[in-house]
Every structure is written in structure tokens, then in C-alpha cells.
Amino acid sequence: MPTGRLVPCDDAAVRPVLIVANWKMNTTPADAGDLAVAIAAATDEPAVGRVICPPFVSLQPVRDALAGSGVEVGAQDLHHEVSGAYTGDISASMLEGLVSWCIVGHSERRRDHGETDERIGHKLARCREAGIRPILCVGEQLQEREAGRAIAVVGEQLRRTFEASARMDERLVIAYEPVWAIGTGLTARGADAAEMAEAIRQALGELGYGARAAEVPVLYGGSVTSASIGEFLAEPTIDGALVGGASLKVDEMAGIVARAALTARARQVIGETSSGAGDRRGDP
Ligand code: PGA
């Protein structure tokens, strides 16, 4: 049974609730479709946006397996150039028709492939040209948080990324993933993640999004499980999760999406009844 405070607010009511599975370098084309089908069946909650991001070689089998399920397919990355001599890489046009989403700027790409904010900005541009909806990952290192610099670091990541991407993206989703929480079993505190989500929208507003920054979904990522998701979704500024390790487990995904559905339904109610209703913060 999902647990956790439900605290929707009017701003949040305009944003969808999203749960994105990042399978990283796990599964094979032979088994990915079956896992996707099992997750789709165990998470059948139309109020929650569900996305599965398998490895490139499993995109087609997963897409075929998920047809008609309501679960969308995303890539984990794409190349920052349109085409050319880039051995082993995958371009946006290769993904067209296969995916509707793409993770961009994941900290494992930054760490293992030397991706810079500038390059990540170019990847956002490639997504835009191909009609692929980007999930831009940002987040600080542990020593940066301990030094009280987390918000400044993420603000700089956003500034440099959008300088390179040249244009604002209306369909942008941000995933706040503190690097020290990814795959470690540690999670940020819900209140810290919520503060960061607010800071991210403020930064987006200053970078050219203006009032539309309030509509950009911000997900939390970093060791999310069915036990911890409630702490994040209790925060009205957080709109879902980017899930790594737990997204390979059907039961975990079922619990995570069930909790997300509570928030999504509460937001729908707030959205339907918001006119002239005054301050609606608090449990429904
Ligand atoms: P994790 O990964 O849930 O295994 O920490 C999250 C991510 O890297 O997106």
C-alpha cells in the first residue's frame, strides 16, 4: 500500500506526474520486451506518464512489446552532431520513430564520456529538431552539497547548457539527480530535493522561460524505490522520478507508479476545481 503525505498545489496541478525507467546497461534484446510488458501490466495507471528507456539495441523490441500499453519509450542518450564520422554513436534521426523521449546529460555520461554542458546543450537541440522530448539531468557532487554550493552548481549547469542549446524547449523535463545519490542507496532528503526543484524553475525563468518555468516538470532521481518515492512526491514541486536500479524490478515499479498515481489523481482534482478556490495547499 503506498504511503506518504499528499501535498498538491495549484502550480503542480498543471504539471503531469511522470515515472521514467532508466535501464542503463542492463537487459538484452531477447529479454527486454518481456520485462517491459510485465512492467506495463503491473503499472497500469493512466494518470501517470510512464516511460521506459532501454539500451539502444532493445528499443525496437521494447517499442513493439509496449504497443497499445500506454507506456512510452525513450533512449538513454543521443549524439550531439546530426551525422558523421562518430564510430559507435547514435544520432537523433536514427531514433526518430523509435522513441518519443531521450535522457540527456546523465551524470554517468558526464563522468564516463566526458560530456560537457555545452555538448549537452547541443544534444537538446538535436532532440528538438527530431521532435524527441528531452529529460535533462542535472545534479551536484557530494562535496559541492557539503560546501553549500548545490544550487549554484546546478544553476551553472543549466546556464551553460541553455547557452549552447540556443533556444528554450517547451517540452523540456528536468531530472534533478544528486550525483552522490545515484546507485548508492543514499537519497536526498525530500525537502532538499524540493528546494532544488524550486531553484531549477527559478533559474529557468531567468534563462528565458519566464512564467512558463512553472510548467516544466522536475523529477527526482537517485536510488528511488517504492519505499522512498513517497518522500519526494509529498513535495508539490516534484513531479515524479527517474528510476535506475529499481526500474528493473516489476514489483518495485508497481509500488512506485501506484504511489505516483495518488499524486496524479490529487492534482487532477485540484486542477478541475481550482478556480476561485483560494489556497489549496495541504492534503486533499
Ligand atoms: P538509481 O539510478 O535509481 O539506480 O540510483 C538513477 C539514475 O541514474 O537515473
PDB file of C-alpha atoms and ligand atoms in Angstrom:
ATOM      1  CA  MET A   1       0.000   0.000   0.000  1.00  0.00           C
ATOM      2  CA  PRO A   2       1.592   3.308  -0.977  1.00  0.00           C
ATOM      3  CA  THR A   3       2.253   5.727   1.848  1.00  0.00           C
ATOM      4  CA  GLY A   4       3.277   9.360   2.204  1.00  0.00           C
ATOM      5  CA  ARG A   5       1.784  12.814   2.531  1.00  0.00           C
ATOM      6  CA  LEU A   6      -0.059  14.181  -0.489  1.00  0.00           C
ATOM      7  CA  VAL A   7       0.526  17.883  -0.877  1.00  0.00           C
ATOM      8  CA  PRO A   8      -0.666  19.076  -4.271  1.00  0.00           C
ATOM      9  CA  CYS A   9      -0.844  22.783  -5.046  1.00  0.00           C
ATOM     10  CA  ASP A  10      -2.263  24.869  -7.861  1.00  0.00           C
ATOM     11  CA  ASP A  11       1.056  25.210  -9.701  1.00  0.00           C
ATOM     12  CA  ALA A  12       1.672  21.497  -9.538  1.00  0.00           C
ATOM     13  CA  ALA A  13      -1.804  20.808 -10.912  1.00  0.00           C
ATOM     14  CA  VAL A  14      -0.666  21.997 -14.349  1.00  0.00           C
ATOM     15  CA  ARG A  15       2.210  19.533 -14.470  1.00  0.00           C
ATOM     16  CA  PRO A  16       1.980  15.810 -15.309  1.00  0.00           C
ATOM     17  CA  VAL A  17       3.316  13.153 -12.960  1.00  0.00           C
ATOM     18  CA  LEU A  18       5.996  11.090 -14.692  1.00  0.00           C
ATOM     19  CA  ILE A  19       7.875   7.925 -13.798  1.00  0.00           C
ATOM     20  CA  VAL A  20      10.829   7.238 -16.105  1.00  0.00           C
ATOM     21  CA  ALA A  21      12.702   3.925 -16.029  1.00  0.00           C
ATOM     22  CA  ASN A  22      16.380   4.124 -16.937  1.00  0.00           C
ATOM     23  CA  TRP A  23      17.545   0.567 -17.542  1.00  0.00           C
ATOM     24  CA  LYS A  24      21.140   1.701 -18.184  1.00  0.00           C
ATOM     25  CA  MET A  25      23.369  -1.165 -19.496  1.00  0.00           C
ATOM     26  CA  ASN A  26      21.014  -3.931 -18.400  1.00  0.00           C
ATOM     27  CA  THR A  27      18.743  -6.391 -20.279  1.00  0.00           C
ATOM     28  CA  THR A  28      19.266  -7.895 -23.750  1.00  0.00           C
ATOM     29  CA  PRO A  29      17.094  -7.645 -26.876  1.00  0.00           C
ATOM     30  CA  ALA A  30      15.920 -11.173 -26.064  1.00  0.00           C
ATOM     31  CA  ASP A  31      14.519 -10.366 -22.622  1.00  0.00           C
ATOM     32  CA  ALA A  32      13.813  -6.619 -22.657  1.00  0.00           C
ATOM     33  CA  GLY A  33      10.392  -6.936 -24.320  1.00  0.00           C
ATOM     34  CA  ASP A  34       9.129  -9.383 -21.689  1.00  0.00           C
ATOM     35  CA  LEU A  35      10.310  -7.156 -18.840  1.00  0.00           C
ATOM     36  CA  ALA A  36       8.665  -4.123 -20.459  1.00  0.00           C
ATOM     37  CA  VAL A  37       5.363  -5.976 -20.835  1.00  0.00           C
ATOM     38  CA  ALA A  38       5.466  -7.127 -17.211  1.00  0.00           C
ATOM     39  CA  ILE A  39       6.133  -3.584 -16.006  1.00  0.00           C
ATOM     40  CA  ALA A  40       3.388  -2.153 -18.211  1.00  0.00           C
ATOM     41  CA  ALA A  41       0.871  -4.662 -16.838  1.00  0.00           C
ATOM     42  CA  ALA A  42       1.884  -4.008 -13.220  1.00  0.00           C
ATOM     43  CA  THR A  43       1.749  -0.214 -13.574  1.00  0.00           C
ATOM     44  CA  ASP A  44      -1.492   0.282 -15.498  1.00  0.00           C
ATOM     45  CA  GLU A  45      -2.258   3.769 -14.161  1.00  0.00           C
ATOM     46  CA  PRO A  46      -3.371   6.122 -16.964  1.00  0.00           C
ATOM     47  CA  ALA A  47      -2.987   9.163 -14.690  1.00  0.00           C
ATOM     48  CA  VAL A  48       0.783   8.631 -14.539  1.00  0.00           C
ATOM     49  CA  GLY A  49       3.064   9.211 -17.521  1.00  0.00           C
ATOM     50  CA  ARG A  50       5.252   6.116 -17.824  1.00  0.00           C
ATOM     51  CA  VAL A  51       8.419   5.920 -19.913  1.00  0.00           C
ATOM     52  CA  ILE A  52      10.907   3.066 -20.281  1.00  0.00           C
ATOM     53  CA  CYS A  53      14.432   3.802 -21.544  1.00  0.00           C
ATOM     54  CA  PRO A  54      16.138   0.530 -22.520  1.00  0.00           C
ATOM     55  CA  PRO A  55      19.579   0.207 -24.170  1.00  0.00           C
ATOM     56  CA  PHE A  56      19.671   1.245 -27.857  1.00  0.00           C
ATOM     57  CA  VAL A  57      19.645  -2.346 -29.166  1.00  0.00           C
ATOM     58  CA  SER A  58      16.442  -3.079 -27.251  1.00  0.00           C
ATOM     59  CA  LEU A  59      14.494  -0.018 -28.401  1.00  0.00           C
ATOM     60  CA  GLN A  60      12.719  -1.832 -31.225  1.00  0.00           C
ATOM     61  CA  PRO A  61      11.727  -4.947 -29.237  1.00  0.00           C
ATOM     62  CA  VAL A  62      10.567  -2.812 -26.318  1.00  0.00           C
ATOM     63  CA  ARG A  63       8.637  -0.492 -28.598  1.00  0.00           C
ATOM     64  CA  ASP A  64       6.924  -3.479 -30.254  1.00  0.00           C
ATOM     65  CA  ALA A  65       6.190  -5.084 -26.890  1.00  0.00           C
ATOM     66  CA  LEU A  66       4.680  -1.881 -25.459  1.00  0.00           C
ATOM     67  CA  ALA A  67       2.397  -1.098 -28.422  1.00  0.00           C
ATOM     68  CA  GLY A  68      -1.046  -0.166 -27.105  1.00  0.00           C
ATOM     69  CA  SER A  69       0.053  -0.261 -23.453  1.00  0.00           C
ATOM     70  CA  GLY A  70       0.209   3.496 -22.873  1.00  0.00           C
ATOM     71  CA  VAL A  71       3.865   3.219 -21.812  1.00  0.00           C
ATOM     72  CA  GLU A  72       6.214   5.327 -23.927  1.00  0.00           C
ATOM     73  CA  VAL A  73       9.766   4.527 -24.997  1.00  0.00           C
ATOM     74  CA  GLY A  74      12.849   6.680 -24.510  1.00  0.00           C
ATOM     75  CA  ALA A  75      16.530   6.481 -25.406  1.00  0.00           C
ATOM     76  CA  GLN A  76      19.249   6.905 -22.787  1.00  0.00           C
ATOM     77  CA  ASP A  77      21.337   9.251 -24.910  1.00  0.00           C
ATOM     78  CA  LEU A  78      21.919  10.551 -28.431  1.00  0.00           C
ATOM     79  CA  HIS A  79      24.863  12.134 -30.259  1.00  0.00           C
ATOM     80  CA  HIS A  80      25.320  15.893 -30.280  1.00  0.00           C
ATOM     81  CA  GLU A  81      26.010  16.068 -34.026  1.00  0.00           C
ATOM     82  CA  VAL A  82      23.474  15.418 -36.778  1.00  0.00           C
ATOM     83  CA  SER A  83      25.569  12.750 -38.558  1.00  0.00           C
ATOM     84  CA  GLY A  84      29.161  11.993 -39.499  1.00  0.00           C
ATOM     85  CA  ALA A  85      32.269  10.014 -38.572  1.00  0.00           C
ATOM     86  CA  TYR A  86      31.358   9.091 -34.996  1.00  0.00           C
ATOM     87  CA  THR A  87      32.004   5.378 -34.665  1.00  0.00           C
ATOM     88  CA  GLY A  88      29.577   3.610 -32.401  1.00  0.00           C
ATOM     89  CA  ASP A  89      27.318   6.578 -31.833  1.00  0.00           C
ATOM     90  CA  ILE A  90      23.588   7.050 -32.404  1.00  0.00           C
ATOM     91  CA  SER A  91      22.055  10.163 -33.924  1.00  0.00           C
ATOM     92  CA  ALA A  92      18.683  11.778 -33.349  1.00  0.00           C
ATOM     93  CA  SER A  93      17.448  10.827 -36.822  1.00  0.00           C
ATOM     94  CA  MET A  94      18.204   7.140 -36.094  1.00  0.00           C
ATOM     95  CA  LEU A  95      15.905   7.408 -33.086  1.00  0.00           C
ATOM     96  CA  GLU A  96      13.040   9.112 -34.892  1.00  0.00           C
ATOM     97  CA  GLY A  97      10.002   6.848 -34.926  1.00  0.00           C
ATOM     98  CA  LEU A  98      11.557   4.586 -32.291  1.00  0.00           C
ATOM     99  CA  VAL A  99      11.349   6.849 -29.242  1.00  0.00           C
ATOM    100  CA  SER A 100       9.391   9.817 -28.035  1.00  0.00           C
ATOM    101  CA  TRP A 101      11.807  10.654 -25.190  1.00  0.00           C
ATOM    102  CA  CYS A 102      15.553  10.838 -24.610  1.00  0.00           C
ATOM    103  CA  ILE A 103      17.620  11.213 -21.429  1.00  0.00           C
ATOM    104  CA  VAL A 104      20.312  13.854 -21.939  1.00  0.00           C
ATOM    105  CA  GLY A 105      23.259  14.750 -19.706  1.00  0.00           C
ATOM    106  CA  HIS A 106      23.060  11.834 -17.295  1.00  0.00           C
ATOM    107  CA  SER A 107      25.896  12.036 -14.755  1.00  0.00           C
ATOM    108  CA  GLU A 108      27.212   8.647 -15.892  1.00  0.00           C
ATOM    109  CA  ARG A 109      27.616  10.092 -19.406  1.00  0.00           C
ATOM    110  CA  ARG A 110      29.268  13.195 -17.976  1.00  0.00           C
ATOM    111  CA  ARG A 111      31.621  11.023 -15.878  1.00  0.00           C
ATOM    112  CA  ASP A 112      32.401   8.183 -18.331  1.00  0.00           C
ATOM    113  CA  HIS A 113      32.220  10.015 -21.653  1.00  0.00           C
ATOM    114  CA  GLY A 114      33.433  13.477 -20.712  1.00  0.00           C
ATOM    115  CA  GLU A 115      30.174  15.157 -21.650  1.00  0.00           C
ATOM    116  CA  THR A 116      30.218  18.889 -21.029  1.00  0.00           C
ATOM    117  CA  ASP A 117      27.262  21.215 -20.518  1.00  0.00           C
ATOM    118  CA  GLU A 118      27.970  22.681 -23.954  1.00  0.00           C
ATOM    119  CA  ARG A 119      27.754  19.284 -25.629  1.00  0.00           C
ATOM    120  CA  ILE A 120      24.604  18.505 -23.658  1.00  0.00           C
ATOM    121  CA  GLY A 121      23.119  21.773 -24.923  1.00  0.00           C
ATOM    122  CA  HIS A 122      23.766  20.592 -28.483  1.00  0.00           C
ATOM    123  CA  LYS A 123      22.032  17.316 -27.645  1.00  0.00           C
ATOM    124  CA  LEU A 124      18.967  19.300 -26.554  1.00  0.00           C
ATOM    125  CA  ALA A 125      18.990  20.975 -29.950  1.00  0.00           C
ATOM    126  CA  ARG A 126      19.169  17.575 -31.710  1.00  0.00           C
ATOM    127  CA  CYS A 127      16.189  16.377 -29.648  1.00  0.00           C
ATOM    128  CA  ARG A 128      14.219  19.479 -30.584  1.00  0.00           C
ATOM    129  CA  GLU A 129      14.907  19.035 -34.315  1.00  0.00           C
ATOM    130  CA  ALA A 130      13.815  15.392 -34.172  1.00  0.00           C
ATOM    131  CA  GLY A 131      10.677  16.053 -32.106  1.00  0.00           C
ATOM    132  CA  ILE A 132      12.068  13.988 -29.224  1.00  0.00           C
ATOM    133  CA  ARG A 133      11.195  15.128 -25.713  1.00  0.00           C
ATOM    134  CA  PRO A 134      14.364  15.600 -23.623  1.00  0.00           C
ATOM    135  CA  ILE A 135      14.868  14.685 -19.969  1.00  0.00           C
ATOM    136  CA  LEU A 136      17.814  16.855 -18.966  1.00  0.00           C
ATOM    137  CA  CYS A 137      19.748  15.536 -15.949  1.00  0.00           C
ATOM    138  CA  VAL A 138      21.476  17.942 -13.591  1.00  0.00           C
ATOM    139  CA  GLY A 139      22.940  17.468 -10.123  1.00  0.00           C
ATOM    140  CA  GLU A 140      25.774  18.244  -7.779  1.00  0.00           C
ATOM    141  CA  GLN A 141      28.630  16.172  -6.329  1.00  0.00           C
ATOM    142  CA  LEU A 142      28.644  15.404  -2.602  1.00  0.00           C
ATOM    143  CA  GLN A 143      31.442  17.831  -1.781  1.00  0.00           C
ATOM    144  CA  GLU A 144      29.534  20.572  -3.597  1.00  0.00           C
ATOM    145  CA  ARG A 145      26.445  19.940  -1.477  1.00  0.00           C
ATOM    146  CA  GLU A 146      28.516  19.814   1.680  1.00  0.00           C
ATOM    147  CA  ALA A 147      30.074  23.142   0.734  1.00  0.00           C
ATOM    148  CA  GLY A 148      26.592  24.666   0.374  1.00  0.00           C
ATOM    149  CA  ARG A 149      27.057  25.086  -3.382  1.00  0.00           C
ATOM    150  CA  ALA A 150      24.481  22.614  -4.736  1.00  0.00           C
ATOM    151  CA  ILE A 151      22.032  25.216  -6.037  1.00  0.00           C
ATOM    152  CA  ALA A 152      24.791  27.333  -7.564  1.00  0.00           C
ATOM    153  CA  VAL A 153      26.316  24.293  -9.306  1.00  0.00           C
ATOM    154  CA  VAL A 154      23.008  23.190 -10.821  1.00  0.00           C
ATOM    155  CA  GLY A 155      22.240  26.782 -11.845  1.00  0.00           C
ATOM    156  CA  GLU A 156      25.566  26.924 -13.697  1.00  0.00           C
ATOM    157  CA  GLN A 157      24.867  23.603 -15.419  1.00  0.00           C
ATOM    158  CA  LEU A 158      21.553  24.985 -16.657  1.00  0.00           C
ATOM    159  CA  ARG A 159      23.041  28.294 -17.778  1.00  0.00           C
ATOM    160  CA  ARG A 160      25.857  26.713 -19.790  1.00  0.00           C
ATOM    161  CA  THR A 161      23.555  24.085 -21.270  1.00  0.00           C
ATOM    162  CA  PHE A 162      20.983  26.603 -22.484  1.00  0.00           C
ATOM    163  CA  GLU A 163      23.669  28.918 -23.821  1.00  0.00           C
ATOM    164  CA  ALA A 164      24.751  26.069 -26.115  1.00  0.00           C
ATOM    165  CA  SER A 165      21.272  24.856 -26.963  1.00  0.00           C
ATOM    166  CA  ALA A 166      20.353  28.318 -28.211  1.00  0.00           C
ATOM    167  CA  ARG A 167      16.619  28.010 -27.624  1.00  0.00           C
ATOM    168  CA  MET A 168      14.203  27.163 -24.897  1.00  0.00           C
ATOM    169  CA  ASP A 169      12.410  23.873 -25.217  1.00  0.00           C
ATOM    170  CA  GLU A 170       8.737  23.902 -24.427  1.00  0.00           C
ATOM    171  CA  ARG A 171       8.610  20.165 -23.829  1.00  0.00           C
ATOM    172  CA  LEU A 172      11.620  20.040 -21.543  1.00  0.00           C
ATOM    173  CA  VAL A 173      11.666  17.819 -18.471  1.00  0.00           C
ATOM    174  CA  ILE A 174      14.415  18.204 -15.862  1.00  0.00           C
ATOM    175  CA  ALA A 175      15.675  15.370 -13.680  1.00  0.00           C
ATOM    176  CA  TYR A 176      17.438  16.553 -10.545  1.00  0.00           C
ATOM    177  CA  GLU A 177      19.850  13.766  -9.720  1.00  0.00           C
ATOM    178  CA  PRO A 178      22.384  14.456  -6.974  1.00  0.00           C
ATOM    179  CA  VAL A 179      25.416  12.504  -8.217  1.00  0.00           C
ATOM    180  CA  TRP A 180      26.138  11.080  -4.761  1.00  0.00           C
ATOM    181  CA  ALA A 181      22.661   9.509  -4.611  1.00  0.00           C
ATOM    182  CA  ILE A 182      22.829   7.592  -7.910  1.00  0.00           C
ATOM    183  CA  GLY A 183      23.182   3.847  -7.421  1.00  0.00           C
ATOM    184  CA  THR A 184      24.447   4.309  -3.868  1.00  0.00           C
ATOM    185  CA  GLY A 185      21.323   3.572  -1.856  1.00  0.00           C
ATOM    186  CA  LEU A 186      21.547   7.124  -0.466  1.00  0.00           C
ATOM    187  CA  THR A 187      18.762   9.546  -1.301  1.00  0.00           C
ATOM    188  CA  ALA A 188      18.458  13.278  -0.944  1.00  0.00           C
ATOM    189  CA  ARG A 189      16.004  14.459   1.678  1.00  0.00           C
ATOM    190  CA  GLY A 190      12.641  15.288   0.166  1.00  0.00           C
ATOM    191  CA  ALA A 191      12.876  18.861   1.438  1.00  0.00           C
ATOM    192  CA  ASP A 192      16.304  19.363  -0.200  1.00  0.00           C
ATOM    193  CA  ALA A 193      15.066  17.957  -3.498  1.00  0.00           C
ATOM    194  CA  ALA A 194      12.012  20.221  -3.301  1.00  0.00           C
ATOM    195  CA  GLU A 195      14.185  23.267  -2.648  1.00  0.00           C
ATOM    196  CA  MET A 196      16.322  22.335  -5.644  1.00  0.00           C
ATOM    197  CA  ALA A 197      13.250  21.899  -7.857  1.00  0.00           C
ATOM    198  CA  GLU A 198      12.151  25.413  -6.957  1.00  0.00           C
ATOM    199  CA  ALA A 199      15.639  26.755  -7.623  1.00  0.00           C
ATOM    200  CA  ILE A 200      15.662  24.997 -11.006  1.00  0.00           C
ATOM    201  CA  ARG A 201      12.370  26.643 -12.034  1.00  0.00           C
ATOM    202  CA  GLN A 202      13.630  29.993 -10.848  1.00  0.00           C
ATOM    203  CA  ALA A 203      16.811  29.550 -12.910  1.00  0.00           C
ATOM    204  CA  LEU A 204      14.759  28.519 -15.953  1.00  0.00           C
ATOM    205  CA  GLY A 205      12.620  31.609 -15.501  1.00  0.00           C
ATOM    206  CA  GLU A 206      15.726  33.797 -15.530  1.00  0.00           C
ATOM    207  CA  LEU A 207      17.177  31.939 -18.506  1.00  0.00           C
ATOM    208  CA  GLY A 208      14.235  32.844 -20.713  1.00  0.00           C
ATOM    209  CA  TYR A 209      11.364  30.567 -19.730  1.00  0.00           C
ATOM    210  CA  GLY A 210       9.661  33.343 -17.803  1.00  0.00           C
ATOM    211  CA  ALA A 211       6.348  32.288 -16.304  1.00  0.00           C
ATOM    212  CA  ARG A 212       6.413  29.056 -18.324  1.00  0.00           C
ATOM    213  CA  ALA A 213       9.124  27.773 -15.978  1.00  0.00           C
ATOM    214  CA  ALA A 214       6.300  26.868 -13.574  1.00  0.00           C
ATOM    215  CA  GLU A 215       5.096  24.316 -16.129  1.00  0.00           C
ATOM    216  CA  VAL A 216       8.397  22.447 -16.541  1.00  0.00           C
ATOM    217  CA  PRO A 217       8.211  19.056 -14.807  1.00  0.00           C
ATOM    218  CA  VAL A 218      11.087  18.400 -12.401  1.00  0.00           C
ATOM    219  CA  LEU A 219      11.756  14.770 -11.469  1.00  0.00           C
ATOM    220  CA  TYR A 220      13.941  13.492  -8.668  1.00  0.00           C
ATOM    221  CA  GLY A 221      16.460  10.698  -9.369  1.00  0.00           C
ATOM    222  CA  GLY A 222      18.920   8.830  -7.183  1.00  0.00           C
ATOM    223  CA  SER A 223      18.211   5.469  -5.503  1.00  0.00           C
ATOM    224  CA  VAL A 224      14.432   5.893  -5.761  1.00  0.00           C
ATOM    225  CA  THR A 225      12.483   2.831  -4.590  1.00  0.00           C
ATOM    226  CA  SER A 226       8.865   2.073  -3.772  1.00  0.00           C
ATOM    227  CA  ALA A 227       9.767   2.852  -0.154  1.00  0.00           C
ATOM    228  CA  SER A 228      11.347   6.257  -0.824  1.00  0.00           C
ATOM    229  CA  ILE A 229       9.181   7.653  -3.649  1.00  0.00           C
ATOM    230  CA  GLY A 230       6.549   8.945  -1.203  1.00  0.00           C
ATOM    231  CA  GLU A 231       9.024  11.339   0.412  1.00  0.00           C
ATOM    232  CA  PHE A 232       9.616  13.048  -2.939  1.00  0.00           C
ATOM    233  CA  LEU A 233       6.053  13.057  -4.240  1.00  0.00           C
ATOM    234  CA  ALA A 234       4.926  14.578  -0.936  1.00  0.00           C
ATOM    235  CA  GLU A 235       6.643  17.722  -2.226  1.00  0.00           C
ATOM    236  CA  PRO A 236       4.445  19.773  -4.584  1.00  0.00           C
ATOM    237  CA  THR A 237       7.493  20.990  -6.539  1.00  0.00           C
ATOM    238  CA  ILE A 238       8.480  17.424  -7.528  1.00  0.00           C
ATOM    239  CA  ASP A 239       6.638  15.782 -10.404  1.00  0.00           C
ATOM    240  CA  GLY A 240       7.918  12.227 -10.460  1.00  0.00           C
ATOM    241  CA  ALA A 241      11.109  10.222 -10.627  1.00  0.00           C
ATOM    242  CA  LEU A 242      13.880   8.960 -12.875  1.00  0.00           C
ATOM    243  CA  VAL A 243      14.423   5.442 -11.588  1.00  0.00           C
ATOM    244  CA  GLY A 244      17.537   3.336 -12.245  1.00  0.00           C
ATOM    245  CA  GLY A 245      18.153   0.112 -10.303  1.00  0.00           C
ATOM    246  CA  ALA A 246      14.588  -0.278  -9.041  1.00  0.00           C
ATOM    247  CA  SER A 247      13.186   0.109 -12.565  1.00  0.00           C
ATOM    248  CA  LEU A 248      14.420  -3.386 -13.451  1.00  0.00           C
ATOM    249  CA  LYS A 249      12.141  -4.902 -10.792  1.00  0.00           C
ATOM    250  CA  VAL A 250       8.473  -5.304 -11.655  1.00  0.00           C
ATOM    251  CA  ASP A 251       7.277  -5.151  -8.033  1.00  0.00           C
ATOM    252  CA  GLU A 252       9.291  -2.015  -7.347  1.00  0.00           C
ATOM    253  CA  MET A 253       7.902  -0.284 -10.418  1.00  0.00           C
ATOM    254  CA  ALA A 254       4.382  -1.333  -9.423  1.00  0.00           C
ATOM    255  CA  GLY A 255       4.843   0.296  -5.995  1.00  0.00           C
ATOM    256  CA  ILE A 256       6.446   3.442  -7.398  1.00  0.00           C
ATOM    257  CA  VAL A 257       3.748   4.008 -10.017  1.00  0.00           C
ATOM    258  CA  ALA A 258       0.950   3.216  -7.525  1.00  0.00           C
ATOM    259  CA  ARG A 259       2.262   5.984  -5.245  1.00  0.00           C
ATOM    260  CA  ALA A 260       2.656   8.325  -8.208  1.00  0.00           C
ATOM    261  CA  ALA A 261      -0.969   7.670  -9.178  1.00  0.00           C
ATOM    262  CA  LEU A 262      -2.135   9.056  -5.826  1.00  0.00           C
ATOM    263  CA  THR A 263      -0.363  12.336  -6.540  1.00  0.00           C
ATOM    264  CA  ALA A 264      -1.545  12.417 -10.150  1.00  0.00           C
ATOM    265  CA  ARG A 265      -5.168  11.920  -9.164  1.00  0.00           C
ATOM    266  CA  ALA A 266      -4.932  14.513  -6.391  1.00  0.00           C
ATOM    267  CA  ARG A 267      -3.538  17.003  -8.914  1.00  0.00           C
ATOM    268  CA  GLN A 268      -6.361  16.229 -11.329  1.00  0.00           C
ATOM    269  CA  VAL A 269      -8.898  17.046  -8.616  1.00  0.00           C
ATOM    270  CA  ILE A 270      -7.097  20.279  -7.761  1.00  0.00           C
ATOM    271  CA  GLY A 271      -6.876  21.176 -11.445  1.00  0.00           C
ATOM    272  CA  GLU A 272     -10.593  20.571 -12.009  1.00  0.00           C
ATOM    273  CA  THR A 273     -11.706  22.607  -9.005  1.00  0.00           C
ATOM    274  CA  SER A 274      -9.002  25.256  -8.757  1.00  0.00           C
ATOM    275  CA  SER A 275     -10.926  28.311  -9.984  1.00  0.00           C
ATOM    276  CA  GLY A 276     -11.742  30.690  -7.153  1.00  0.00           C
ATOM    277  CA  ALA A 277     -10.911  28.133  -4.512  1.00  0.00           C
ATOM    278  CA  GLY A 278      -8.243  30.138  -2.670  1.00  0.00           C
ATOM    279  CA  ASP A 279      -5.210  28.476  -1.118  1.00  0.00           C
ATOM    280  CA  ARG A 280      -5.378  24.753  -1.732  1.00  0.00           C
ATOM    281  CA  ARG A 281      -2.096  23.704  -0.241  1.00  0.00           C
ATOM    282  CA  GLY A 282      -2.481  20.751   2.085  1.00  0.00           C
ATOM    283  CA  ASP A 283      -3.757  17.215   1.982  1.00  0.00           C
ATOM    284  CA  PRO A 284      -6.853  16.741  -0.189  1.00  0.00           C
TER     285      PRO A 284
HETATM  286  P1  PGA B   1      19.437   4.744  -9.426  1.00  0.00           P
HETATM  287  O1  PGA B   1      19.743   5.487 -10.787  1.00  0.00           O
HETATM  288  O2  PGA B   1      17.959   4.800  -9.213  1.00  0.00           O
HETATM  289  O3  PGA B   1      19.961   3.341  -9.615  1.00  0.00           O
HETATM  290  O4  PGA B   1      20.183   5.490  -8.353  1.00  0.00           O
HETATM  291  C1  PGA B   1      19.051   6.663 -11.123  1.00  0.00           C
HETATM  292  C2  PGA B   1      19.614   7.232 -12.394  1.00  0.00           C
HETATM  293  O5  PGA B   1      20.810   7.131 -12.612  1.00  0.00           O
HETATM  294  O6  PGA B   1      18.868   7.791 -13.227  1.00  0.00           O
END
